[in-house]
Coordinates of C-alpha atoms (C1' of nucleotides) and ligand atoms in Angstrom, one line a residue:
Chain S
M15 CA -19.9 -25.5 14.6
T16 CA -23.5 -26.2 13.1
T17 CA -25.4 -23.9 10.6
E18 CA -27.8 -23.0 13.3
E19 CA -25.1 -22.1 15.8
I20 CA -23.3 -19.8 13.3
R21 CA -26.9 -18.1 12.7
N22 CA -27.5 -17.5 16.2
K23 CA -24.0 -15.8 16.5
L24 CA -25.3 -13.2 14.0
T25 CA -28.8 -12.8 15.6
D26 CA -27.3 -12.7 19.1
R27 CA -25.5 -9.5 17.9
G28 CA -28.4 -8.0 16.1
L29 CA -26.8 -8.7 12.8
K30 CA -28.8 -9.8 9.7
V31 CA -28.5 -13.1 8.5
T32 CA -26.9 -13.1 4.9
P33 CA -25.5 -16.1 3.0
Q34 CA -22.4 -14.0 2.7
R35 CA -21.9 -13.4 6.5
M36 CA -22.7 -17.3 7.2
A37 CA -20.3 -18.4 4.6
I38 CA -17.6 -16.2 5.9
L39 CA -18.0 -17.4 9.5
E40 CA -18.2 -21.0 8.2
A41 CA -14.9 -20.5 6.4
I42 CA -13.2 -19.1 9.2
Y43 CA -14.2 -21.9 11.5
N44 CA -13.3 -24.5 9.0
L45 CA -9.9 -23.2 7.6
K46 CA -7.4 -23.8 10.3
N47 CA -4.2 -21.7 10.8
H48 CA -5.7 -18.1 10.9
P49 CA -6.8 -17.6 7.4
T50 CA -6.2 -14.4 5.5
A51 CA -9.1 -12.6 3.7
E52 CA -7.7 -14.3 0.5
N53 CA -8.0 -17.7 2.2
I54 CA -11.3 -17.0 3.1
I55 CA -12.3 -15.7 -0.4
D56 CA -10.9 -18.7 -2.2
Y57 CA -12.5 -21.1 0.2
I58 CA -16.0 -19.3 -0.3
K59 CA -15.8 -19.1 -4.0
K60 CA -15.9 -22.8 -4.6
M61 CA -19.4 -22.9 -3.2
Y62 CA -20.4 -19.4 -3.9
P63 CA -18.4 -17.9 -6.8
N64 CA -20.1 -14.5 -7.0
I65 CA -19.0 -13.2 -3.7
A66 CA -17.3 -10.0 -4.0
T67 CA -13.8 -9.2 -2.5
G68 CA -15.0 -6.0 -0.9
T69 CA -18.0 -7.9 0.7
V70 CA -15.6 -10.2 2.5
Y71 CA -13.4 -7.3 3.8
K72 CA -16.6 -5.4 4.9
V73 CA -18.1 -8.4 6.6
L74 CA -14.8 -9.2 8.4
G75 CA -14.9 -5.9 9.5
V76 CA -18.5 -6.0 10.9
L77 CA -17.6 -9.4 12.6
V78 CA -14.5 -8.0 14.3
E79 CA -16.4 -4.9 15.6
N80 CA -19.0 -7.3 17.0
R81 CA -16.4 -9.5 18.7
L82 CA -17.5 -12.6 16.5
I83 CA -13.8 -12.8 15.2
K84 CA -10.5 -11.5 16.1
K85 CA -7.7 -9.9 14.1
V86 CA -4.2 -11.7 14.6
T87 CA -1.2 -9.6 13.8
T88 CA 1.8 -10.8 12.0
E89 CA 5.0 -9.2 10.5
K90 CA 3.6 -10.0 6.9
D91 CA 1.5 -7.4 5.2
A92 CA -1.9 -9.5 5.0
M93 CA -4.1 -9.5 8.3
R94 CA -5.2 -12.8 9.4
Y95 CA -8.4 -13.8 11.3
D96 CA -9.2 -16.0 14.2
G97 CA -12.8 -17.6 15.2
V98 CA -11.4 -18.8 18.4
M99 CA -12.8 -16.2 21.0
E100 CA -11.7 -18.0 24.1
S101 CA -8.6 -16.4 25.6
H102 CA -5.5 -17.8 24.0
H103 CA -2.0 -17.2 22.8
H104 CA -0.3 -17.6 19.6
I105 CA 2.9 -19.6 18.6
Y106 CA 4.5 -18.1 15.5
C107 CA 6.8 -20.1 13.4
Q108 CA 9.5 -18.2 12.2
E109 CA 10.2 -20.5 9.1
T110 CA 6.5 -20.9 8.0
E111 CA 3.4 -19.0 8.1
L112 CA 2.0 -21.2 10.7
I113 CA 0.4 -19.7 13.7
K114 CA -0.7 -22.4 16.4
D115 CA -3.1 -21.7 19.1
Y116 CA -1.9 -21.9 22.7
F117 CA -4.3 -22.3 25.5
D118 CA -3.1 -22.2 29.1
E119 CA -5.5 -21.3 31.9
E120 CA -2.6 -21.6 34.4
L121 CA -0.6 -19.0 32.5
D122 CA -3.5 -16.7 31.9
E123 CA -4.1 -16.8 36.0
L124 CA -0.3 -16.2 36.4
L125 CA -0.6 -13.0 34.1
Q126 CA -3.8 -11.8 35.6
K127 CA -2.5 -11.9 39.1
Y128 CA 0.9 -10.5 38.1
F129 CA -0.8 -7.5 36.6
E130 CA -3.3 -7.1 39.6
K131 CA -0.3 -6.5 41.6
K132 CA 1.9 -4.4 39.3
S133 CA -1.0 -2.5 37.6
L134 CA 0.3 -0.2 34.9
P135 CA -0.5 3.2 36.2
G136 CA -3.2 5.1 34.2
F137 CA -3.9 2.1 31.7
K138 CA -6.9 -0.3 31.8
I139 CA -5.7 -3.8 30.5
E140 CA -8.4 -5.3 28.5
D141 CA -6.4 -8.2 26.9
I142 CA -2.9 -9.7 27.0
I143 CA -1.9 -12.2 24.3
L144 CA 1.5 -13.6 24.1
Q145 CA 3.3 -13.8 20.8
I146 CA 5.5 -17.0 21.3
K147 CA 8.0 -16.8 18.4
G148 CA 10.5 -19.6 17.4
T149 CA 10.5 -22.5 15.3
F150 CA 9.1 -26.2 15.2
Q151 CA 11.8 -28.8 15.5
K152 CA 12.1 -30.9 12.3
Q153 CA 11.5 -34.6 13.0
Y154 CA 13.6 -36.9 10.8
Chain B
M23 CA 23.0 7.4 20.4
T24 CA 25.9 9.4 18.7
T25 CA 26.8 9.2 15.0
E26 CA 29.9 7.0 15.7
E27 CA 27.5 4.5 17.9
I28 CA 25.1 4.2 14.7
R29 CA 28.0 3.8 12.4
N30 CA 29.3 0.9 14.6
K31 CA 26.2 -0.9 14.7
L32 CA 26.4 -1.1 10.8
T33 CA 30.0 -2.0 10.6
D34 CA 29.7 -4.6 13.3
R35 CA 27.2 -6.3 11.1
G36 CA 29.3 -6.2 8.0
L37 CA 26.9 -3.6 6.5
K38 CA 28.3 -1.0 4.4
V39 CA 28.0 2.6 5.8
T40 CA 25.8 4.8 3.7
P41 CA 24.1 8.2 4.3
Q42 CA 20.6 6.6 3.8
R43 CA 21.4 3.8 6.3
M44 CA 22.6 6.3 9.0
A45 CA 19.8 8.6 8.3
I46 CA 17.1 5.7 8.7
L47 CA 18.5 4.2 11.9
E48 CA 18.8 7.9 13.4
A49 CA 15.1 8.4 12.5
I50 CA 14.1 5.3 14.1
Y51 CA 16.1 6.2 17.4
N52 CA 14.8 9.7 17.2
L53 CA 10.9 9.3 16.3
K54 CA 9.5 7.8 19.3
N55 CA 6.2 5.6 19.4
H56 CA 7.4 2.9 17.0
P57 CA 7.3 4.9 13.5
T58 CA 5.9 3.4 10.3
A59 CA 8.0 3.8 7.2
E60 CA 6.1 6.8 6.1
N61 CA 6.9 8.4 9.6
I62 CA 10.7 7.6 8.8
I63 CA 10.5 8.9 5.2
D64 CA 8.8 12.3 6.5
Y65 CA 11.6 12.7 9.2
I66 CA 14.5 12.1 6.9
K67 CA 13.2 14.1 3.9
K68 CA 13.6 17.2 5.9
M69 CA 17.4 17.0 5.9
Y70 CA 17.6 14.6 2.9
P71 CA 14.9 15.2 0.5
N72 CA 16.3 12.9 -2.2
I73 CA 15.8 9.7 -0.5
A74 CA 13.8 7.2 -2.4
T75 CA 10.9 5.4 -0.9
G76 CA 12.1 2.0 -2.0
T77 CA 15.4 2.6 -0.4
V78 CA 13.7 3.0 2.8
Y79 CA 11.7 -0.2 2.5
K80 CA 14.7 -2.0 1.4
V81 CA 17.1 -0.7 4.0
L82 CA 14.4 -1.2 6.7
G83 CA 14.4 -4.9 5.5
V84 CA 18.1 -5.2 5.8
L85 CA 18.1 -3.7 9.2
V86 CA 15.4 -6.2 10.5
E87 CA 17.4 -9.3 8.9
N88 CA 20.6 -8.0 10.8
R89 CA 18.8 -7.6 14.0
L90 CA 19.5 -3.7 14.2
I91 CA 15.8 -3.1 14.4
K92 CA 12.5 -5.1 14.9
K93 CA 9.2 -5.1 13.2
V94 CA 6.2 -4.3 15.5
T95 CA 3.0 -6.0 14.5
T96 CA -0.5 -4.1 14.6
E97 CA -3.9 -4.4 13.5
K98 CA -3.4 -1.6 11.1
D99 CA -2.2 -2.1 7.6
A100 CA 1.1 -0.3 8.2
M101 CA 4.1 -2.1 9.7
R102 CA 5.8 -0.3 12.4
Y103 CA 9.4 -0.6 13.5
D104 CA 11.4 -0.5 16.9
G105 CA 14.9 0.4 17.4
V106 CA 14.9 -0.7 21.0
M107 CA 16.5 -4.3 20.8
E108 CA 16.5 -5.1 24.6
S109 CA 13.7 -7.5 25.6
H110 CA 10.6 -5.6 26.2
H111 CA 6.8 -5.7 25.6
H112 CA 4.1 -3.4 24.0
I113 CA 1.1 -1.6 25.4
Y114 CA -1.5 -1.0 22.7
C115 CA -3.8 1.7 23.3
Q116 CA -7.1 0.8 21.5
E117 CA -8.2 4.2 21.2
T118 CA -5.0 5.9 19.7
E119 CA -2.1 4.5 17.5
L120 CA 0.1 4.8 20.7
I121 CA 2.3 1.8 21.3
K122 CA 4.2 2.1 24.5
D123 CA 7.1 0.0 25.5
Y124 CA 7.0 -2.0 28.8
F125 CA 10.2 -3.2 30.3
D126 CA 9.7 -5.6 33.0
E127 CA 12.7 -8.0 34.0
E128 CA 10.7 -9.8 36.7
L129 CA 8.0 -10.7 34.2
D130 CA 10.6 -11.9 31.8
E131 CA 12.1 -14.1 34.3
L132 CA 8.7 -15.4 35.5
L133 CA 7.9 -16.3 31.7
Q134 CA 11.2 -17.9 31.2
K135 CA 10.9 -20.0 34.2
Y136 CA 7.3 -20.8 33.3
F137 CA 8.3 -22.0 29.8
E138 CA 11.3 -24.0 30.9
K139 CA 8.9 -26.1 33.0
K140 CA 6.1 -26.2 30.5
S141 CA 8.1 -26.3 27.4
L142 CA 6.1 -26.6 24.3
P143 CA 6.7 -30.0 22.5
G144 CA 8.8 -29.7 19.5
F145 CA 9.2 -26.1 19.5
K146 CA 12.1 -24.0 20.2
I147 CA 11.1 -20.6 21.6
E148 CA 13.2 -17.7 20.6
D149 CA 11.1 -14.7 21.9
I150 CA 8.0 -13.9 23.8
I151 CA 6.5 -10.7 23.6
L152 CA 3.4 -9.6 25.3
Q153 CA 0.7 -7.6 23.4
I154 CA -0.9 -5.7 26.3
K155 CA -4.1 -4.2 24.9
G156 CA -6.4 -1.6 26.5
T157 CA -6.7 2.0 27.1
F158 CA -5.1 4.9 28.6
Q159 CA -7.4 6.7 31.2
K160 CA -8.1 10.2 30.3
Q161 CA -7.1 12.6 33.2
Y162 CA -9.5 15.7 33.7
Chain I
dA13 C1' -47.1 -8.8 0.3
dC14 C1' -44.9 -4.0 1.4
dT15 C1' -41.4 -1.3 3.2
dT16 C1' -37.1 0.3 3.9
dA17 C1' -32.7 0.2 6.0
dT18 C1' -29.0 -2.2 5.2
dA19 C1' -26.0 -5.4 2.5
dT20 C1' -23.7 -6.8 -1.6
dG21 C1' -21.4 -6.8 -6.3
dA22 C1' -18.7 -4.6 -9.5
dG23 C1' -15.4 -2.2 -10.3
dA24 C1' -12.7 2.1 -9.4
dA25 C1' -9.5 4.0 -6.1
dT26 C1' -6.1 4.3 -2.5
dA27 C1' -2.5 2.8 0.5
dA28 C1' 1.5 0.0 1.5
dT29 C1' 5.2 -2.4 -0.2
dT30 C1' 8.0 -4.6 -3.7
dC31 C1' 10.3 -4.8 -8.1
dT32 C1' 13.2 -3.5 -12.0
dT33 C1' 16.7 -1.2 -14.2
dA34 C1' 20.1 2.3 -15.0
dT35 C1' 23.3 4.9 -12.0
dT36 C1' 26.1 5.7 -8.0
dT37 C1' 29.1 4.8 -4.4
dA38 C1' 31.4 2.5 -0.4
dA39 C1' 35.3 0.1 0.6
dG40 C1' 39.1 -2.8 -0.3
dA41 C1' 43.0 -3.6 -3.5
dA42 C1' 46.7 -1.9 -6.3
Chain R
dT21 C1' 45.4 8.0 -4.1
dT22 C1' 43.3 6.1 -7.9
dC23 C1' 41.2 1.8 -9.4
dT24 C1' 37.9 -1.6 -9.3
dT25 C1' 33.6 -3.6 -8.5
dA26 C1' 30.1 -5.7 -5.8
dA27 C1' 26.5 -3.6 -3.5
dA28 C1' 23.2 0.5 -2.9
dT29 C1' 20.5 4.0 -4.4
dA30 C1' 17.0 6.6 -7.2
dA31 C1' 13.1 6.7 -10.0
dG32 C1' 9.2 5.1 -11.2
dA33 C1' 6.5 1.0 -12.5
dA34 C1' 4.3 -2.9 -10.7
dT35 C1' 2.0 -5.6 -7.4
dT36 C1' -0.7 -6.6 -3.4
dA37 C1' -4.0 -5.6 0.2
dT38 C1' -7.5 -3.2 1.4
dT39 C1' -11.3 0.7 0.9
dC40 C1' -14.4 3.3 -1.4
dT41 C1' -18.6 4.5 -4.4
dC42 C1' -22.8 3.7 -6.2
dA43 C1' -26.3 1.2 -8.2
dT44 C1' -29.1 -3.1 -7.2
dA45 C1' -30.6 -6.7 -4.2
dT46 C1' -32.5 -8.6 0.1
dA47 C1' -33.4 -9.5 5.1
dA48 C1' -36.5 -8.7 8.3
dG49 C1' -40.1 -6.2 10.4
dT50 C1' -44.9 -4.4 9.6
Ligands
LIG28 MN1 0.4 -6.6 11.0
LIG29 MN1 -1.0 -3.0 2.3
LIG30 ZN1 -5.8 -18.1 17.6
LIG31 ZN1 9.3 -1.2 21.4

DNA sequence: ACTTATATGAGAATAATTCTTATTTAAGAA
DNA sequence: TTCTTAAATAAGAATTATTCTCATATAAGT
């Protein structure tokens, strides 16, 4: 993801391009494993030590509203963020904080067809995300 | 769910039976829509005004550890709890806080078979929960 | 360059949860 | 039925995650 591409994501949504917004998007794309706000703040402060905590939360909210990033829910108190906007699911390791992306078009089609048939009465489905919970096998 | 049944759930796990634990389980079973800790506290305080907030959080943690209840993740800051331990999925209304249970054995079998075939290398799946996001149609 | 609506920084405030410690109590043993 | 004691609770302080307020700074259009 180049600087220009990041800039375009902002302008495409009619958002002002600020160094803070650029830095936050860049952080999300570079930090793997679905960073928390705190992860993002730590990362950005290396290059840009004056960024305000409140600004990061504000910007994250704006980016979510504008569908440039997504929230990832967990059983921990801190929200996590995801810069991958293509449809995908999440593999949660119960022993660590690791959340791996899981892409599977075949599964997505299967689910889409399944819920076309068995549509939920009175509910318009916008998105289906699998939370796949378990543990990674330790390798000796 | 009778008082005796609730009591047995605790003793079956080797947990001491306390009025607080009984009240918290009863609250979760009676409150619908996946209550927050605050919902549970408000409910219990009607009958039992001296219960301490910290006790409720402590007990909720114990009940989760002992698999008598589950956490339900959301994009909001407050954790929500679920007393329904049978396998099921969640329908999230994007416009309200409503989280509806969705039971579907056919779907569960479909998923189980799917992931038997396409097993995730190095990962032991313990549970798969669908987060079905969308909106309930308003009826006029 | 000028203007202005919007974004940011700083720090206070709030909300959700956890921690600490003295006291109480459930449940098994005597 | 007491007695014992490890575990649970109440109360309130502390911590963590997030939001809010408001004065200043700045992006972007004119
Ligand atoms: Mn959450
Ligand atoms: Mn919180
Ligand atoms: Zn992801
Ligand atoms: Zn449920």
